[in-house]
Amino acid sequence: MTKALMIQGTGSNVGKSMLVAGLARACVNRGLKVAPFKPQNMSNNAAVTADGGEIGRAQALQAMACRLEPHSDMNPVLLKPESETGAQVVVQGQRYSTTGAMGYGQLKARLLPKVLESFERLKAGADLVLVEGAGSPAETNLRPGDIANMGFAEAAGVPVVLAGDIDRGGVIAQLVGTQAVLTPEDAGRIKGYLVNKFRGDPRLFEAGDAEIARRTGWAPLGVLPWFRDSWRLPAEDVLDIASRAGGAVKVAVPQLARISNFDDLDPLAAEPEVTVELVPPGRPLPADAALVLIPGSKSTITDLAFFRQQGWDIDLKAHLRRRGRVLGICGGYQMLGHEIADPEGVEGAPGTTRGLGLLDVTTTLEPAKTLSLTEATWVPTGDAVRGYEIHLGRTQGPDCARNWLTVGDRPEGAVSADGLVQGTYLHGLFSADRFRAGYLAGLGAEHAGASHDQQVEDTLDALAAHMEAHLDIDRLLSLAT
């Protein structure tokens, strides 16, 4: 009989995604068939699945930890923010609707059956399903109709382990306070707890750990020290990309307001000779960048206006005068053309918006979304590249005749006449080691190209060993039902 266990957190960014990934790999290494599951995620960093859907990038990493191909059932509800109050709702991998925060509250009850349906399908092929919560169950104002935390745990009959983050301080209050604000029924679903991100000697927290156990009555599962190699794993939050300086070859990435699918940056940031500098709003693009990479966007036209508001369009022209290189991926590619036409109002009011004019192409947005895993070839060398497409619209124009990729017989991408500006719809291409080595050699990085996938695999194994050493995994698994 398949068992399940849910990891919830005392807040956002306490490490739930990494805990599930590490625990999944630990259990797989013990010989179990494991599947990851997150009922509801909110992220614009999506992964395309083999069944033609999209899920949160964290669940794709967790699938890798389970040695499984990502599937849309692993994250049946994905919210992709398009504005401060509105988001696209993706259900079982496919676009379902666009709604505001209040509207989504009314929608959740209709989505719960889909969530449970996906959960049951995953259970059919696994010994253990590890479920990740979202945010915190202490947000009791969100409990009515909840499908992300205790609402799901109640409906599916899944026990909960609560994780606290000692690095941000107040972990005793985080854990004890969560119990205090929950209903007795929800508090009773929590069977154990763990403390994450400890720095220093864990013996110093023995009295604090005992205090939490005494006050809550929950099973103490351990204090997990800070995992120093976490930066080697693909980031769910774009700000994590910029947490580590690298080498002399600088790739500058403007931090768009609705940046999406920035997993293109992970393999670059892992290269010792490369520094990926995320440029926040209000700061100019660095003059010493070898490459300016304009990433994907969930709202291309809005982010193009945002780009200009920061003065980055002026900085980009100065960068090109210095013979620097520019690469636009997906939404960034669309911005580089002469115009973006939106005749059907896909991103707002119908109309046409002037682009940056650095590629001789134009883009027309269309309601139908392209979602595909894509095999391509890098034209200069013939090297294979594997990535994915996830976009609305099509781009065409004279610079597309200078394509630098091919997908079968189809040309892909565009290059400016002087060769300094490139664009493509293909995400994930820098994961290809030979391509990445050749591309970075053109920027001055002479020794790039170590296996990115193997580095991620090795880091997942190291994370699993780290959790085995510091958590009571046997006791944790005994809580699963």
Short mmCIF file of N, CA, C and O in Angstrom, two decimals, residues 5-6 8-9 136-140 143 146 149-151 153-154 158-163 174-193 212-213 215-219 479:
data_model
loop_
_atom_site.label_atom_id
_atom_site.label_comp_id
_atom_site.label_asym_id
_atom_site.label_seq_id
_atom_site.Cartn_x
_atom_site.Cartn_y
_atom_site.Cartn_z
N LEU A 5 3.49 11.37 2.86
CA LEU A 5 3.88 12.28 3.95
C LEU A 5 4.01 13.67 3.37
O LEU A 5 4.54 13.84 2.26
N MET A 6 3.53 14.66 4.11
CA MET A 6 3.54 16.04 3.62
C MET A 6 4.51 16.88 4.44
O MET A 6 4.47 16.85 5.68
N GLN A 8 5.26 20.52 5.37
CA GLN A 8 4.82 21.91 5.38
C GLN A 8 5.86 22.76 6.10
O GLN A 8 6.77 22.24 6.74
N GLY A 9 5.75 24.07 5.96
CA GLY A 9 6.73 24.97 6.55
C GLY A 9 6.08 26.04 7.40
O GLY A 9 4.89 26.33 7.24
N SER A 136 2.60 28.74 4.38
CA SER A 136 2.50 28.25 5.75
C SER A 136 1.06 27.96 6.12
O SER A 136 0.16 28.73 5.76
N PRO A 137 0.81 26.88 6.89
CA PRO A 137 -0.54 26.63 7.37
C PRO A 137 -0.98 27.65 8.41
O PRO A 137 -2.17 27.74 8.73
N ALA A 138 -0.02 28.43 8.95
CA ALA A 138 -0.36 29.46 9.94
C ALA A 138 -1.12 30.63 9.33
O ALA A 138 -1.66 31.46 10.06
N GLU A 139 -1.17 30.70 8.00
CA GLU A 139 -1.98 31.73 7.34
C GLU A 139 -3.43 31.27 7.37
O GLU A 139 -4.03 30.87 6.37
N THR A 140 -4.01 31.33 8.57
CA THR A 140 -5.33 30.74 8.79
C THR A 140 -6.43 31.46 8.03
O THR A 140 -7.52 30.91 7.84
N ARG A 143 -7.36 29.36 5.14
CA ARG A 143 -7.77 27.97 5.39
C ARG A 143 -9.08 27.59 4.70
O ARG A 143 -9.19 26.47 4.15
N ASP A 146 -8.87 25.76 1.33
CA ASP A 146 -7.44 25.53 1.08
C ASP A 146 -7.21 24.21 0.35
O ASP A 146 -7.82 23.19 0.68
N ASN A 149 -2.23 23.30 1.77
CA ASN A 149 -1.66 22.84 3.03
C ASN A 149 -2.63 21.92 3.76
O ASN A 149 -2.85 20.79 3.35
N MET A 150 -3.24 22.42 4.84
CA MET A 150 -4.08 21.56 5.66
C MET A 150 -5.36 21.12 4.95
O MET A 150 -5.89 20.04 5.25
N GLY A 151 -5.85 21.92 4.02
CA GLY A 151 -7.03 21.51 3.27
C GLY A 151 -6.76 20.25 2.47
O GLY A 151 -7.58 19.33 2.42
N ALA A 153 -4.19 18.11 3.16
CA ALA A 153 -3.87 17.05 4.12
C ALA A 153 -5.14 16.41 4.68
O ALA A 153 -5.21 15.19 4.85
N GLU A 154 -6.15 17.23 4.94
CA GLU A 154 -7.42 16.71 5.45
C GLU A 154 -8.12 15.86 4.39
O GLU A 154 -8.56 14.74 4.67
N VAL A 158 -3.40 12.77 4.72
CA VAL A 158 -1.94 12.68 4.72
C VAL A 158 -1.38 13.33 5.99
O VAL A 158 -1.72 14.49 6.28
N PRO A 159 -0.51 12.65 6.75
CA PRO A 159 0.12 13.26 7.92
C PRO A 159 1.15 14.30 7.51
O PRO A 159 1.67 14.27 6.39
N VAL A 160 1.46 15.20 8.45
CA VAL A 160 2.29 16.37 8.15
C VAL A 160 3.52 16.40 9.05
O VAL A 160 3.43 16.10 10.25
N VAL A 161 4.65 16.79 8.47
CA VAL A 161 5.85 17.17 9.21
C VAL A 161 6.07 18.66 8.97
O VAL A 161 6.02 19.12 7.82
N LEU A 162 6.27 19.41 10.05
CA LEU A 162 6.42 20.86 9.94
C LEU A 162 7.89 21.25 10.05
O LEU A 162 8.58 20.83 10.98
N ALA A 163 8.36 22.05 9.10
CA ALA A 163 9.75 22.50 9.07
C ALA A 163 9.84 23.97 9.46
O ALA A 163 9.10 24.80 8.94
N GLN A 174 8.20 30.17 15.73
CA GLN A 174 7.64 29.71 14.45
C GLN A 174 6.85 28.42 14.64
O GLN A 174 5.70 28.30 14.20
N LEU A 175 7.46 27.44 15.28
CA LEU A 175 6.86 26.12 15.40
C LEU A 175 5.75 26.09 16.45
O LEU A 175 4.63 25.63 16.18
N VAL A 176 6.05 26.61 17.64
CA VAL A 176 5.04 26.61 18.71
C VAL A 176 3.88 27.52 18.34
O VAL A 176 2.71 27.21 18.58
N GLY A 177 4.20 28.66 17.70
CA GLY A 177 3.16 29.60 17.30
C GLY A 177 2.25 29.05 16.22
O GLY A 177 1.05 29.33 16.20
N THR A 178 2.82 28.25 15.31
CA THR A 178 1.97 27.63 14.29
C THR A 178 0.94 26.71 14.94
O THR A 178 -0.25 26.75 14.60
N GLN A 179 1.39 25.91 15.90
CA GLN A 179 0.43 25.04 16.59
C GLN A 179 -0.65 25.87 17.29
O GLN A 179 -1.83 25.52 17.28
N ALA A 180 -0.25 27.00 17.86
CA ALA A 180 -1.18 27.81 18.64
C ALA A 180 -2.30 28.38 17.80
O ALA A 180 -3.44 28.54 18.28
N VAL A 181 -2.04 28.72 16.54
CA VAL A 181 -3.06 29.37 15.72
C VAL A 181 -3.90 28.38 14.92
O VAL A 181 -4.94 28.75 14.37
N LEU A 182 -3.46 27.13 14.84
CA LEU A 182 -4.23 26.14 14.09
C LEU A 182 -5.41 25.63 14.91
O LEU A 182 -5.38 25.65 16.14
N THR A 183 -6.43 25.15 14.23
CA THR A 183 -7.50 24.45 14.93
C THR A 183 -6.94 23.17 15.53
O THR A 183 -5.93 22.63 15.04
N PRO A 184 -7.54 22.63 16.57
CA PRO A 184 -7.05 21.36 17.13
C PRO A 184 -6.98 20.24 16.08
O PRO A 184 -6.06 19.42 16.12
N GLU A 185 -7.94 20.23 15.16
CA GLU A 185 -7.93 19.19 14.13
C GLU A 185 -6.71 19.32 13.22
O GLU A 185 -6.05 18.33 12.91
N ASP A 186 -6.42 20.56 12.78
CA ASP A 186 -5.27 20.75 11.90
C ASP A 186 -3.97 20.53 12.65
O ASP A 186 -3.02 19.93 12.12
N ALA A 187 -3.88 21.03 13.87
CA ALA A 187 -2.67 20.81 14.67
C ALA A 187 -2.41 19.32 14.87
O ALA A 187 -1.26 18.86 14.90
N GLY A 188 -3.50 18.55 14.98
CA GLY A 188 -3.37 17.11 15.18
C GLY A 188 -2.85 16.38 13.96
O GLY A 188 -2.39 15.23 14.08
N ARG A 189 -2.92 17.03 12.79
CA ARG A 189 -2.38 16.38 11.58
C ARG A 189 -0.86 16.43 11.56
O ARG A 189 -0.22 15.69 10.81
N ILE A 190 -0.27 17.32 12.36
CA ILE A 190 1.19 17.43 12.40
C ILE A 190 1.72 16.39 13.38
O ILE A 190 1.40 16.41 14.56
N LYS A 191 2.56 15.50 12.86
CA LYS A 191 3.07 14.39 13.67
C LYS A 191 4.52 14.59 14.10
O LYS A 191 4.98 13.92 15.04
N GLY A 192 5.24 15.46 13.43
CA GLY A 192 6.64 15.68 13.78
C GLY A 192 7.11 17.01 13.24
O GLY A 192 6.41 17.67 12.46
N TYR A 193 8.30 17.40 13.64
CA TYR A 193 8.86 18.68 13.17
C TYR A 193 10.37 18.52 13.01
O TYR A 193 11.00 17.61 13.57
N ILE A 212 10.64 22.88 22.16
CA ILE A 212 9.62 22.73 21.10
C ILE A 212 8.87 21.41 21.27
O ILE A 212 7.63 21.37 21.21
N ALA A 213 9.61 20.33 21.50
CA ALA A 213 8.97 19.03 21.66
C ALA A 213 8.03 19.01 22.86
O ALA A 213 6.92 18.45 22.80
N ARG A 215 6.45 21.61 24.28
CA ARG A 215 5.29 22.48 24.11
C ARG A 215 4.31 21.93 23.07
O ARG A 215 3.11 22.16 23.16
N THR A 216 4.83 21.26 22.03
CA THR A 216 3.95 20.82 20.94
C THR A 216 3.51 19.36 21.07
O THR A 216 2.45 18.99 20.56
N GLY A 217 4.33 18.54 21.67
CA GLY A 217 4.05 17.11 21.70
C GLY A 217 4.37 16.41 20.40
O GLY A 217 4.10 15.20 20.24
N TRP A 218 4.96 17.10 19.45
CA TRP A 218 5.32 16.51 18.16
C TRP A 218 6.65 15.78 18.26
O TRP A 218 7.51 16.12 19.08
N ALA A 219 6.84 14.82 17.38
CA ALA A 219 8.09 14.05 17.35
C ALA A 219 9.23 14.92 16.81
O ALA A 219 9.12 15.45 15.70
N LEU A 479 6.20 7.93 10.18
CA LEU A 479 5.02 8.79 10.30
C LEU A 479 4.13 8.75 9.07
O LEU A 479 2.98 9.17 9.12
#
